[in-house]
Short mmCIF file of C-alpha atoms and ligand atoms in Angstrom, two decimals:
data_model
loop_
_atom_site.label_atom_id
_atom_site.label_comp_id
_atom_site.label_asym_id
_atom_site.label_seq_id
_atom_site.Cartn_x
_atom_site.Cartn_y
_atom_site.Cartn_z
CA MET A 1 24.51 -9.82 -12.35
CA ASP A 2 27.01 -8.64 -9.73
CA PHE A 3 25.34 -5.31 -9.01
CA LEU A 4 27.91 -4.03 -6.54
CA ALA A 5 30.84 -4.80 -8.85
CA ALA A 6 29.11 -2.90 -11.68
CA TYR A 7 28.19 -0.02 -9.35
CA ASP A 8 31.70 0.26 -7.86
CA ALA A 9 33.20 0.29 -11.36
CA ILE A 10 31.40 3.57 -12.09
CA PRO A 11 33.44 6.58 -10.87
CA ASP A 12 32.07 8.18 -7.64
CA ASP A 13 31.39 11.45 -9.38
CA ASP A 14 29.37 9.93 -12.24
CA VAL A 15 26.15 10.28 -10.27
CA PRO A 16 23.74 9.94 -13.22
CA GLN A 17 25.25 6.59 -14.23
CA ARG A 18 25.25 5.23 -10.69
CA VAL A 19 21.66 6.35 -10.14
CA GLY A 20 20.63 4.93 -13.52
CA LEU A 21 22.11 1.52 -12.68
CA LEU A 22 20.48 1.55 -9.26
CA ARG A 23 17.04 2.42 -10.63
CA LYS A 24 17.33 -0.23 -13.33
CA ALA A 25 18.20 -2.85 -10.72
CA MET A 26 15.31 -1.70 -8.48
CA VAL A 27 12.87 -2.32 -11.34
CA ALA A 28 14.33 -5.38 -13.04
CA GLU A 29 16.06 -7.35 -10.28
CA LYS A 30 14.99 -6.03 -6.92
CA ALA A 31 15.13 -9.38 -5.13
CA SER A 32 18.71 -10.18 -6.16
CA LEU A 33 19.83 -6.59 -5.54
CA PHE A 34 18.47 -6.74 -2.00
CA ALA A 35 19.99 -10.18 -1.41
CA GLN A 36 23.41 -8.87 -2.38
CA LEU A 37 23.04 -5.72 -0.27
CA ARG A 38 21.92 -7.67 2.80
CA ALA A 39 24.96 -9.93 2.44
CA GLU A 40 27.62 -7.44 1.42
CA ARG A 41 26.54 -3.86 2.11
CA PRO A 42 23.48 -3.89 4.38
CA VAL A 43 23.59 -0.13 4.94
CA PHE A 44 24.32 1.20 1.47
CA SER A 45 24.86 4.90 0.95
CA THR A 46 23.99 6.14 -2.57
CA PRO A 47 23.17 9.50 -4.18
CA VAL A 48 19.43 8.74 -3.87
CA GLY A 49 19.61 7.78 -0.21
CA VAL A 50 20.90 5.24 2.29
CA PHE A 51 19.41 1.80 1.61
CA VAL A 52 18.68 0.01 4.89
CA THR A 53 18.12 -3.64 4.04
CA ARG A 54 18.36 -5.83 7.18
CA HIS A 55 15.20 -6.58 9.15
CA PRO A 56 16.34 -5.22 12.57
CA ASP A 57 17.66 -2.03 10.95
CA VAL A 58 14.43 -1.35 9.04
CA LEU A 59 12.53 -1.76 12.32
CA GLU A 60 15.02 0.54 14.07
CA VAL A 61 14.47 3.30 11.49
CA LEU A 62 10.69 3.02 11.60
CA SER A 63 10.60 2.91 15.41
CA ALA A 64 12.30 6.31 15.75
CA PRO A 65 9.98 8.84 14.11
CA GLU A 66 11.61 11.76 15.93
CA THR A 67 14.90 10.96 14.16
CA PHE A 68 13.62 9.46 10.90
CA THR A 69 10.72 11.64 9.82
CA VAL A 70 8.29 11.52 6.91
CA GLY A 71 9.80 14.80 5.71
CA VAL A 72 10.79 13.23 2.37
CA PHE A 73 7.23 13.00 1.06
CA GLY A 74 5.19 14.82 3.74
CA PRO A 75 5.21 18.26 2.08
CA ALA A 76 4.20 16.80 -1.32
CA LEU A 77 1.43 14.79 0.36
CA GLU A 78 0.08 17.90 2.04
CA ASP A 79 0.22 19.83 -1.25
CA VAL A 80 -1.87 17.08 -2.80
CA LEU A 81 -4.37 16.93 0.08
CA GLY A 82 -4.36 20.68 0.73
CA ALA A 83 -4.31 20.12 4.52
CA PRO A 84 -2.35 18.43 7.32
CA PHE A 85 -2.50 14.63 7.31
CA VAL A 86 -1.28 11.84 9.57
CA LEU A 87 1.21 10.36 7.08
CA ALA A 88 2.73 13.78 6.44
CA ARG A 89 3.52 14.58 10.09
CA ASP A 90 5.62 13.24 12.93
CA ASN A 91 4.82 12.64 16.57
CA ALA A 92 5.60 16.00 18.12
CA ASP A 93 4.06 17.70 15.13
CA LEU A 94 0.40 16.71 15.03
CA HIS A 95 0.87 13.02 14.14
CA TRP A 96 0.08 11.80 17.66
CA ARG A 97 -3.37 13.39 17.64
CA GLU A 98 -4.14 12.59 13.98
CA ARG A 99 -3.21 9.00 14.65
CA GLY A 100 -5.55 8.83 17.66
CA TYR A 101 -8.32 10.33 15.53
CA GLY A 102 -7.76 7.74 12.79
CA GLN A 103 -7.80 4.89 15.32
CA LEU A 104 -11.12 6.16 16.67
CA ILE A 105 -12.63 6.42 13.20
CA LEU A 106 -11.19 3.30 11.50
CA GLY A 107 -11.90 0.84 14.29
CA PRO A 108 -11.40 -2.94 14.32
CA GLU A 109 -15.11 -3.50 14.96
CA ASP A 110 -15.80 -2.61 11.31
CA ALA A 111 -13.96 -5.66 9.97
CA PRO A 112 -16.84 -8.20 9.89
CA ARG A 113 -19.23 -5.92 8.03
CA VAL A 114 -16.50 -4.71 5.69
CA ARG A 115 -15.79 -8.34 4.82
CA GLU A 116 -19.48 -8.93 4.07
CA LEU A 117 -19.68 -5.76 2.00
CA THR A 118 -16.53 -6.77 0.12
CA ALA A 119 -17.90 -10.22 -0.62
CA SER A 120 -21.11 -8.87 -2.08
CA ILE A 121 -19.38 -6.20 -4.19
CA ALA A 122 -16.87 -8.79 -5.41
CA ASP A 123 -19.55 -11.28 -6.42
CA SER A 124 -21.59 -8.75 -8.33
CA LEU A 125 -18.50 -7.51 -10.23
CA LEU A 126 -17.47 -11.06 -11.11
CA ASP A 127 -21.04 -11.83 -12.22
CA GLU A 128 -21.01 -8.71 -14.41
CA ALA A 129 -17.63 -9.62 -15.93
CA LEU A 130 -18.67 -13.21 -16.66
CA ALA A 131 -22.09 -12.21 -17.98
CA ARG A 132 -20.35 -10.36 -20.81
CA GLY A 133 -19.59 -13.77 -22.27
CA THR A 134 -16.04 -12.94 -23.35
CA ASP A 135 -13.23 -15.48 -22.97
CA THR A 136 -11.17 -13.18 -20.80
CA PHE A 137 -11.57 -10.06 -18.69
CA ASP A 138 -9.20 -7.66 -17.00
CA LEU A 139 -8.77 -8.43 -13.30
CA ILE A 140 -7.64 -4.86 -12.61
CA GLN A 141 -9.87 -2.70 -14.81
CA ASP A 142 -13.00 -4.85 -14.55
CA TYR A 143 -12.62 -6.05 -10.98
CA SER A 144 -10.12 -4.87 -8.39
CA ARG A 145 -10.15 -1.12 -9.10
CA LEU A 146 -13.96 -1.06 -9.29
CA ALA A 147 -14.26 -3.16 -6.13
CA ALA A 148 -11.88 -0.87 -4.23
CA ALA A 149 -13.87 2.18 -5.35
CA ARG A 150 -17.27 0.67 -4.54
CA ILE A 151 -16.03 -0.31 -1.08
CA SER A 152 -14.88 3.29 -0.58
CA VAL A 153 -18.28 4.60 -1.58
CA ALA A 154 -20.14 2.28 0.79
CA TYR A 155 -17.69 2.06 3.70
CA LEU A 156 -15.72 5.31 3.68
CA GLY A 157 -18.67 7.44 2.50
CA PHE A 158 -17.81 8.79 -0.98
CA THR A 159 -21.52 8.81 -1.73
CA GLY A 160 -22.41 9.46 -5.36
CA ILE A 161 -18.80 9.85 -6.57
CA ASP A 162 -18.13 7.63 -9.57
CA GLU A 163 -15.50 4.90 -9.62
CA ASP A 164 -13.39 6.48 -12.37
CA THR A 165 -13.03 9.72 -10.41
CA LEU A 166 -12.05 7.89 -7.22
CA HIS A 167 -9.57 5.66 -8.99
CA ASN A 168 -8.01 8.12 -11.43
CA CYS A 169 -7.67 10.95 -8.91
CA THR A 170 -5.97 8.76 -6.30
CA ARG A 171 -3.63 7.36 -8.94
CA ARG A 172 -2.46 10.88 -9.83
CA MET A 173 -2.24 11.85 -6.15
CA GLN A 174 -0.23 8.82 -5.09
CA TRP A 175 2.05 9.14 -8.09
CA ALA A 176 2.78 12.75 -7.10
CA PHE A 177 3.67 12.22 -3.46
CA ALA A 178 4.92 8.63 -3.30
CA VAL A 179 6.51 7.79 -6.64
CA ASN A 180 7.93 11.06 -7.93
CA PRO A 181 11.55 10.96 -6.71
CA ASP A 182 12.74 13.60 -9.18
CA ARG A 183 9.89 15.97 -8.23
CA ASN A 184 8.67 16.14 -11.82
CA PRO A 185 6.55 19.33 -11.76
CA GLU A 186 3.92 17.98 -14.17
CA ILE A 187 3.34 14.86 -12.07
CA HIS A 188 3.16 17.05 -8.97
CA ALA A 189 0.71 19.50 -10.55
CA ALA A 190 -1.48 16.65 -11.80
CA GLY A 191 -1.59 15.23 -8.25
CA VAL A 192 -2.49 18.59 -6.74
CA ALA A 193 -5.27 19.10 -9.32
CA ALA A 194 -6.60 15.61 -8.63
CA GLY A 195 -6.59 16.31 -4.89
CA ARG A 196 -8.52 19.51 -5.49
CA GLU A 197 -11.06 17.67 -7.64
CA LEU A 198 -11.70 15.08 -4.94
CA HIS A 199 -11.80 17.75 -2.25
CA ASP A 200 -14.53 19.63 -4.13
CA ARG A 201 -16.60 16.49 -4.70
CA VAL A 202 -16.32 15.51 -1.03
CA ALA A 203 -17.22 19.08 0.04
CA GLU A 204 -20.53 18.66 -1.85
CA VAL A 205 -21.18 15.36 -0.07
CA ILE A 206 -20.45 16.96 3.33
CA THR A 207 -22.68 19.96 2.59
CA GLY A 208 -25.50 17.61 1.59
CA ARG A 209 -25.12 15.54 4.72
CA ARG A 210 -24.98 18.59 7.01
CA ALA A 211 -28.18 19.90 5.39
CA ALA A 212 -30.06 16.62 5.82
CA SER A 213 -31.81 15.77 9.06
CA GLY A 214 -30.96 12.76 11.21
CA ASP A 215 -27.67 10.95 11.76
CA GLY A 216 -26.94 10.23 8.11
CA PRO A 217 -25.35 7.05 6.76
CA ASP A 218 -23.46 4.73 9.08
CA ASP A 219 -20.14 4.97 7.25
CA VAL A 220 -16.72 6.47 8.05
CA LEU A 221 -17.71 9.95 6.87
CA GLY A 222 -20.91 9.75 8.94
CA ARG A 223 -18.85 8.80 11.99
CA MET A 224 -16.48 11.72 11.37
CA LEU A 225 -19.34 14.19 11.03
CA ARG A 226 -20.94 12.97 14.26
CA THR A 227 -17.67 13.15 16.22
CA ARG A 228 -17.37 16.26 18.38
CA LEU A 229 -13.85 17.30 19.38
CA PRO A 230 -12.73 20.48 21.18
CA ALA A 231 -12.55 23.37 18.71
CA GLU A 232 -8.85 23.92 19.44
CA TYR A 233 -8.08 20.54 17.84
CA GLY A 234 -9.13 22.09 14.54
CA PHE A 235 -11.16 19.18 13.20
CA ASP A 236 -13.57 21.26 11.16
CA ASP A 237 -15.26 20.02 7.98
CA GLU A 238 -12.18 20.90 5.89
CA ARG A 239 -10.04 18.59 8.04
CA VAL A 240 -12.73 15.91 7.87
CA ASN A 241 -12.61 16.28 4.09
CA ALA A 242 -8.79 16.01 3.94
CA ASN A 243 -8.77 12.99 6.24
CA LEU A 244 -11.41 11.17 4.24
CA VAL A 245 -9.58 11.84 0.96
CA GLY A 246 -6.33 10.84 2.68
CA TYR A 247 -7.84 7.51 3.72
CA LEU A 248 -8.97 6.93 0.15
CA THR A 249 -5.49 7.81 -1.11
CA GLY A 250 -4.10 5.25 1.36
CA SER A 251 -6.38 2.52 0.09
CA GLN A 252 -7.59 2.75 -3.53
CA GLN A 253 -4.40 1.96 -5.48
CA ASN A 254 -3.13 -0.32 -2.70
CA ILE A 255 -6.17 -2.58 -2.74
CA THR A 256 -6.33 -2.56 -6.55
CA GLN A 257 -2.72 -3.66 -6.90
CA CYS A 258 -2.59 -6.07 -3.95
CA VAL A 259 -5.50 -8.12 -5.28
CA ALA A 260 -3.74 -8.57 -8.63
CA THR A 261 -0.28 -9.27 -7.20
CA ALA A 262 -1.63 -11.74 -4.61
CA VAL A 263 -3.45 -13.66 -7.38
CA LYS A 264 -0.20 -13.61 -9.39
CA GLU A 265 1.99 -14.84 -6.51
CA LEU A 266 -0.45 -17.67 -5.75
CA THR A 267 -0.86 -18.68 -9.38
CA VAL A 268 2.86 -18.89 -10.13
CA ARG A 269 3.04 -21.57 -7.41
CA PRO A 270 0.52 -24.24 -8.56
CA GLU A 271 0.76 -26.32 -5.36
CA VAL A 272 0.23 -23.27 -3.19
CA LEU A 273 -2.67 -22.21 -5.41
CA ALA A 274 -4.32 -25.61 -4.93
CA GLU A 275 -3.99 -25.27 -1.13
CA ALA A 276 -5.32 -21.71 -1.24
CA GLU A 277 -8.29 -22.84 -3.35
CA ARG A 278 -9.12 -25.47 -0.74
CA ALA A 279 -8.76 -22.91 2.06
CA ALA A 280 -10.99 -20.48 0.12
CA GLY A 281 -13.88 -22.92 0.28
CA ASN A 282 -13.43 -24.31 3.78
CA GLY A 283 -15.07 -21.48 5.73
CA ASP A 284 -11.96 -20.60 7.77
CA PRO A 285 -11.13 -17.03 6.67
CA ALA A 286 -8.07 -16.77 8.94
CA LEU A 287 -6.42 -19.69 7.16
CA PHE A 288 -7.20 -18.34 3.70
CA ASP A 289 -6.13 -14.80 4.63
CA SER A 290 -2.72 -16.08 5.70
CA TYR A 291 -2.11 -17.28 2.11
CA VAL A 292 -2.85 -13.80 0.78
CA TRP A 293 -0.56 -11.98 3.23
CA GLU A 294 2.23 -14.45 2.57
CA ALA A 295 1.71 -13.93 -1.19
CA LEU A 296 2.05 -10.17 -0.70
CA ARG A 297 5.35 -10.64 1.15
CA PHE A 298 6.74 -11.63 -2.25
CA HIS A 299 5.32 -8.52 -3.94
CA PRO A 300 4.43 -5.78 -1.43
CA PHE A 301 2.67 -2.61 -2.57
CA VAL A 302 5.23 -0.52 -0.65
CA PRO A 303 8.65 -2.19 -1.16
CA VAL A 304 10.60 0.78 0.21
CA THR A 305 9.54 3.75 2.33
CA PRO A 306 11.73 6.85 2.59
CA ARG A 307 12.49 8.78 5.77
CA LEU A 308 14.46 11.98 6.42
CA CYS A 309 17.14 11.60 9.09
CA VAL A 310 17.00 14.85 11.08
CA ARG A 311 19.87 14.20 13.52
CA ASP A 312 23.02 12.08 13.37
CA HIS A 313 22.14 8.52 14.31
CA THR A 314 24.22 5.40 14.84
CA LEU A 315 22.30 2.60 13.17
CA ALA A 316 22.75 -1.04 14.22
CA ALA A 317 25.00 0.08 17.09
CA GLY A 318 27.30 -2.62 18.40
CA THR A 319 27.00 -4.82 15.30
CA GLU A 320 29.43 -5.32 12.43
CA ARG A 321 27.29 -3.13 10.24
CA GLN A 322 27.13 -0.20 12.70
CA THR A 323 26.91 2.98 10.60
CA VAL A 324 26.52 6.64 11.45
CA ILE A 325 23.68 8.12 9.41
CA PRO A 326 24.33 11.86 9.16
CA ALA A 327 21.53 14.40 9.65
CA LYS A 328 19.78 15.41 6.39
CA SER A 329 20.25 11.95 4.82
CA VAL A 330 17.36 10.33 3.03
CA VAL A 331 17.01 6.82 4.44
CA LEU A 332 15.27 4.13 2.42
CA ALA A 333 13.70 1.54 4.71
CA CYS A 334 13.46 -1.51 2.47
CA PHE A 335 10.44 -3.54 3.60
CA ALA A 336 10.82 -5.87 0.62
CA SER A 337 14.36 -6.71 1.72
CA ALA A 338 13.66 -6.98 5.46
CA MET A 339 10.94 -9.60 4.81
CA PHE A 340 13.60 -11.80 3.14
CA ASP A 341 16.31 -11.39 5.78
CA GLY A 342 17.37 -14.99 6.36
CA GLN A 343 18.97 -14.12 9.69
CA VAL A 344 15.52 -13.28 11.07
CA VAL A 345 12.95 -14.88 8.78
CA ASP A 346 13.06 -18.66 8.62
CA ALA A 347 13.58 -19.97 5.04
CA PRO A 348 12.42 -16.66 3.53
CA ALA A 349 12.23 -17.94 -0.06
CA GLU A 350 9.68 -20.58 0.94
CA PHE A 351 5.97 -19.82 0.77
CA ARG A 352 4.81 -20.38 4.35
CA PRO A 353 1.42 -18.98 5.37
CA GLY A 354 1.10 -18.02 9.03
CA ARG A 355 4.57 -16.58 9.61
CA PRO A 356 5.06 -14.40 12.74
CA PRO A 357 3.39 -11.00 12.21
CA ALA A 358 6.68 -9.07 12.59
CA HIS A 359 8.04 -10.90 9.54
CA ASN A 360 5.32 -9.48 7.33
CA LEU A 361 5.75 -5.74 6.76
CA VAL A 362 3.22 -5.38 3.95
CA LEU A 363 1.16 -2.96 6.06
CA GLY A 364 4.19 -1.06 7.31
CA TYR A 365 5.75 -0.91 10.76
CA GLY A 366 6.08 1.45 13.70
CA ALA A 367 4.70 4.92 14.21
CA HIS A 368 3.20 5.19 10.71
CA ASP A 369 2.03 1.62 10.18
CA CYS A 370 -1.23 1.25 8.29
CA LEU A 371 -4.14 3.04 9.98
CA GLY A 372 -6.53 1.17 7.71
CA LYS A 373 -5.13 -2.21 8.67
CA TYR A 374 -8.36 -3.62 10.09
CA SER A 375 -10.29 -2.96 6.91
CA ALA A 376 -7.33 -3.75 4.61
CA SER A 377 -6.86 -7.07 6.40
CA VAL A 378 -10.30 -8.25 5.32
CA ILE A 379 -10.80 -6.38 2.02
CA VAL A 380 -7.74 -7.69 0.17
CA PRO A 381 -8.08 -11.38 1.16
CA GLU A 382 -11.84 -11.42 0.56
CA LEU A 383 -11.43 -9.92 -2.92
CA VAL A 384 -8.85 -12.61 -3.72
CA ARG A 385 -10.98 -15.36 -2.15
CA ARG A 386 -14.00 -14.46 -4.29
CA VAL A 387 -11.83 -14.87 -7.40
CA LEU A 388 -10.49 -18.25 -6.29
CA LEU A 389 -14.04 -19.44 -5.65
CA ARG A 390 -14.62 -19.15 -9.43
CA PRO A 391 -12.67 -22.14 -10.75
CA GLY A 392 -12.36 -20.83 -14.31
CA VAL A 393 -11.23 -17.32 -13.42
CA ARG A 394 -7.45 -17.56 -13.44
CA PRO A 395 -4.51 -15.76 -15.06
CA LEU A 396 -3.96 -17.05 -18.57
CA PRO A 397 -1.62 -20.06 -18.84
CA GLY A 398 1.84 -18.68 -19.55
CA GLY A 399 0.63 -15.16 -18.67
CA GLU A 400 0.71 -15.54 -14.89
CA ARG A 401 3.29 -12.78 -14.60
CA ALA A 402 1.88 -10.65 -17.44
CA MET A 403 0.92 -7.61 -15.44
CA ASP A 404 0.90 -4.47 -17.59
CA TYR A 405 1.78 -1.16 -15.89
CA ALA A 406 0.98 0.84 -19.06
CA GLY A 407 3.65 3.44 -18.31
CA THR A 408 2.39 4.20 -14.79
CA PRO A 409 3.82 3.21 -11.40
CA PHE A 410 0.87 0.89 -10.71
CA PRO A 411 -0.32 -2.20 -12.61
CA GLN A 412 -3.18 -1.41 -14.98
CA HIS A 413 -4.04 -4.65 -16.77
CA TYR A 414 -3.99 -8.32 -15.83
CA PRO A 415 -5.97 -10.56 -18.18
CA VAL A 416 -7.72 -13.59 -16.68
CA SER A 417 -9.81 -16.33 -18.26
CA SER A 418 -13.57 -16.11 -17.78
CA GLY A 419 -13.97 -19.85 -17.34
CA ARG A 420 -17.41 -20.82 -16.20
CA PRO A 421 -20.51 -18.70 -16.73
CA ALA A 422 -21.85 -16.47 -13.94
CA GLY A 423 -23.58 -17.90 -10.88
CA ASN A 424 -21.04 -20.41 -9.63
CA ALA A 425 -19.88 -18.65 -6.51
CA THR A 426 -20.33 -20.51 -3.25
C1 HEM B 23 -4.06 -3.09 0.47
C2 HEM B 23 -4.19 -2.38 1.42
C3 HEM B 23 -3.17 -1.50 2.09
C4 HEM B 23 -1.79 -1.54 2.10
C5 HEM B 23 -0.89 -2.55 1.41
C6 HEM B 23 -1.35 -0.44 2.92
C7 HEM B 23 -0.03 -0.17 3.22
C8 HEM B 23 0.39 0.82 4.07
C9 HEM B 23 1.76 1.06 4.46
C10 HEM B 23 2.95 0.21 4.01
C11 HEM B 23 1.78 2.13 5.29
C12 HEM B 23 3.03 2.74 5.93
C13 HEM B 23 3.61 3.82 5.06
C14 HEM B 23 4.92 4.34 5.60
O1 HEM B 23 5.38 3.95 6.69
O2 HEM B 23 5.55 5.17 4.92
C15 HEM B 23 0.43 2.59 5.42
C16 HEM B 23 0.05 3.69 6.16
C17 HEM B 23 -1.24 4.18 6.15
N1 HEM B 23 -2.36 3.58 5.61
FE1 HEM B 23 -2.44 1.84 4.60
N2 HEM B 23 -2.46 0.25 3.36
C18 HEM B 23 -3.59 -0.38 2.87
C19 HEM B 23 -4.89 -0.02 3.10
C20 HEM B 23 -5.29 1.10 3.76
C21 HEM B 23 -6.65 1.50 3.99
C22 HEM B 23 -7.88 0.65 3.60
C23 HEM B 23 -6.61 2.71 4.63
C24 HEM B 23 -7.74 3.58 5.13
C25 HEM B 23 -9.01 3.27 5.10
C26 HEM B 23 -5.22 3.06 4.82
C27 HEM B 23 -4.74 4.21 5.43
C28 HEM B 23 -3.44 4.43 5.80
C29 HEM B 23 -3.00 5.60 6.53
C30 HEM B 23 -3.87 6.78 6.95
C31 HEM B 23 -1.62 5.44 6.76
C32 HEM B 23 -0.69 6.40 7.48
C33 HEM B 23 -0.64 6.13 8.98
C34 HEM B 23 0.27 7.06 9.74
O3 HEM B 23 0.92 7.91 9.13
O4 HEM B 23 0.31 6.99 10.97
N3 HEM B 23 -4.45 2.06 4.29
N4 HEM B 23 -0.41 1.75 4.69
#
């Protein structure tokens, strides 16, 4: 469909129709919409915001946090968390320090043990699913969401909090701050209530740990509770609580979805799947991981991130597409488009593991790029690898794309065959 012709045919002042068409295209034909925008209208001003679709322009927006702030979703995120948080603030306003704190707490040295933990949680969940003896199981409900939650219990420190609470609360929270463009008050209220519920559960965990003697568990919460910062920084137990819940909110739905979409993107390309299966068993995690990150380029968890332009800015200055973005505009930095910009990314439609890091924006870019990237970069690939090591556990033939969102913004069901009985992992 020629999206721009259809869009331009709608009168300027018929905002609901234009927005309706745009939203439909974003759901049903995002890739072709972005391809057309990159070619014909790379900086596209609409009633819902200015779509920025070329790779250098997305990087320009995300490299200027003083001009393009997180003000679009920051206030909703802080309502949901009930406290300041790194992804809700900008450099001059607390982000700098929160970011430093997160880097201290979520360090790269955790990656090897998080990979081991992930592998063992993954294997036991797959064993449980296969032991049921059914022909199929649900890769999301029976595997990836439970794995993400169990990793958060053991690594982040949500001790004693059940998987359903961790998963369902973060789903409501993320829906409220990240996928509620019309500010639906019910969705917002549900997110705030979920944030409160998690806050109260974590407060009990913190009280218990403060009352116990010794250093406590060696997890992220334990590290936060042992960290002493000057009082004027304000990192009391309430801020520890909000940060921990914030980290969970940044990881639970993301991991759950990425595992399913990476399996999908590999499976719809049988030759790539065969290569990935070989890499899964060859003991070279870096090679295997590169298949998973390339798969996610085709279906990123965050396809678009919004920013609030707080002062007039000339984007792509000196190029043909130079555009003045006026203050108060919402700017939509389209990761999913930038990663397919053929003027930067070589043969973007081809599946090529090991592309240059700057061509893969799945974990974000710039001032707010993913603080959990060291753990995310082992958790997601290892969860996918453990699936591929079970030869019979694959999406159903013909159902490789059959991911069911069940009326929510995140995929809920993805049936896979059970294949061989339990105990075949290597
Ligand atoms: C599948 C895994 C993950 C994906 C795909 C992912 C993706 C992202 C993306 C795209 C951003 C940038 C958002 C923006 O610019 O608007 C981001 C930021 C962030 N992520 Fe992740 N993430 C993942 C896992 C994690 C994990 C495991 C944690 C924590 C343990 C985490 C914590 C955060 C935080 C705190 C930020 C905000 C950083 C800042 O504002 O400076 N993420 N993530």
